Amino acid sequence: MSSDPWSRPSMEDLKEILEHIGNPTSENSRAVDRLELSVPAEIVTSRGNTVSAVTREISRFGLGMLHRGAIQPGEVTVKMASESRQFDYRVEIKWCIPCEKGMFLSGGEFLAKEDTEA
């Protein structure tokens, strides 16, 4: 895994996450390879609220999630953990739509590390 916690994950990074958390159960035929990934996650909003979520899929460029309550589009931190490691990524939520039983589906793109030097 990259030593930069804000970097976009490589396919090897994603495979490592899957090895620690779970295995994909099917493939899809989208332009960008996506892996089914159903693991617990936390979404930390820009206001500091934490929303429990379950990931649905992940790719090198983003991920989809299922959660209770609407999340406004914008930057969030998504945290996923295995027994031995925590994975934190900056994500730009692009969309959030309601689905059954008060749940919401959302999707976002991984963001690159911020330039903090002036």
Coordinates of N, CA and C in Angstrom, one line a residue, residues 39-45 48-56 64-71 77-80 96 102-106:
V39 N -18.4 -4.3 2.6 CA -17.8 -4.2 4.0 C -18.3 -3.0 4.7
P40 N -18.2 -3.1 6.0 CA -18.6 -1.9 6.8 C -17.7 -0.7 6.6
A41 N -18.2 0.4 6.6 CA -17.4 1.7 6.4 C -18.0 2.8 7.2
E42 N -17.2 3.8 7.4 CA -17.7 5.1 8.0 C -17.5 6.2 7.1
I43 N -18.5 7.1 6.9 CA -18.3 8.3 6.1 C -18.3 9.4 7.1
V44 N -17.2 10.2 7.1 CA -17.1 11.4 8.0 C -17.3 12.6 7.1
T45 N -18.3 13.4 7.3 CA -18.7 14.5 6.5 C -17.8 15.7 6.9
G48 N -18.1 16.9 10.3 CA -17.6 16.0 11.3 C -18.6 15.0 11.8
N49 N -19.7 14.9 11.1 CA -20.7 13.8 11.4 C -20.2 12.5 10.8
T50 N -20.5 11.4 11.5 CA -20.1 10.1 11.1 C -21.3 9.3 10.7
V51 N -21.3 8.8 9.5 CA -22.5 8.0 9.0 C -22.0 6.6 8.8
S52 N -22.6 5.6 9.4 CA -22.3 4.2 9.2 C -22.8 3.8 7.8
A53 N -21.9 3.0 7.1 CA -22.3 2.7 5.7 C -21.7 1.2 5.4
V54 N -22.2 0.7 4.3 CA -21.6 -0.5 3.7 C -21.2 -0.2 2.3
T55 N -20.0 -0.6 1.9 CA -19.6 -0.4 0.6 C -20.3 -1.4 -0.3
R56 N -20.5 -0.9 -1.6 CA -21.2 -1.8 -2.6 C -20.2 -2.3 -3.6
G64 N -18.9 3.0 -4.4 CA -20.3 3.1 -4.2 C -20.7 2.6 -2.8
M65 N -21.6 3.2 -2.1 CA -22.0 2.9 -0.7 C -23.5 2.8 -0.5
L66 N -23.9 2.2 0.5 CA -25.3 2.1 1.0 C -25.3 2.6 2.4
H67 N -26.2 3.5 2.8 CA -26.2 4.0 4.2 C -27.6 4.6 4.5
R68 N -27.8 4.9 5.7 CA -29.1 5.6 6.2 C -28.8 7.1 6.1
G69 N -29.8 7.8 5.7 CA -29.6 9.3 5.7 C -28.9 9.8 4.5
A70 N -29.4 10.9 4.0 CA -28.8 11.5 2.8 C -27.5 12.2 3.1
I71 N -26.6 12.1 2.2 CA -25.3 12.8 2.3 C -25.2 13.8 1.2
T77 N -14.5 11.8 4.2 CA -13.5 10.8 4.4 C -14.2 9.5 4.6
V78 N -13.8 8.5 3.9 CA -14.4 7.1 4.0 C -13.3 6.3 4.7
K79 N -13.8 5.6 5.8 CA -12.9 4.7 6.5 C -13.4 3.3 6.4
M80 N -12.5 2.4 6.1 CA -12.8 1.0 6.1 C -11.7 0.3 6.9
C96 N -26.2 11.1 -4.4 CA -26.8 10.3 -3.3 C -28.3 10.3 -3.6
G102 N -35.7 3.5 3.7 CA -35.1 4.6 4.2 C -33.6 4.7 4.0
M103 N -33.1 3.8 3.1 CA -31.7 3.8 2.9 C -31.3 4.7 1.7
F104 N -30.1 5.0 1.5 CA -29.6 5.8 0.4 C -28.4 5.1 -0.3
L105 N -28.3 5.3 -1.6 CA -27.2 4.8 -2.4 C -26.4 6.1 -2.7
S106 N -25.0 6.0 -2.6 CA -24.2 7.2 -3.0 C -23.0 6.6 -3.7

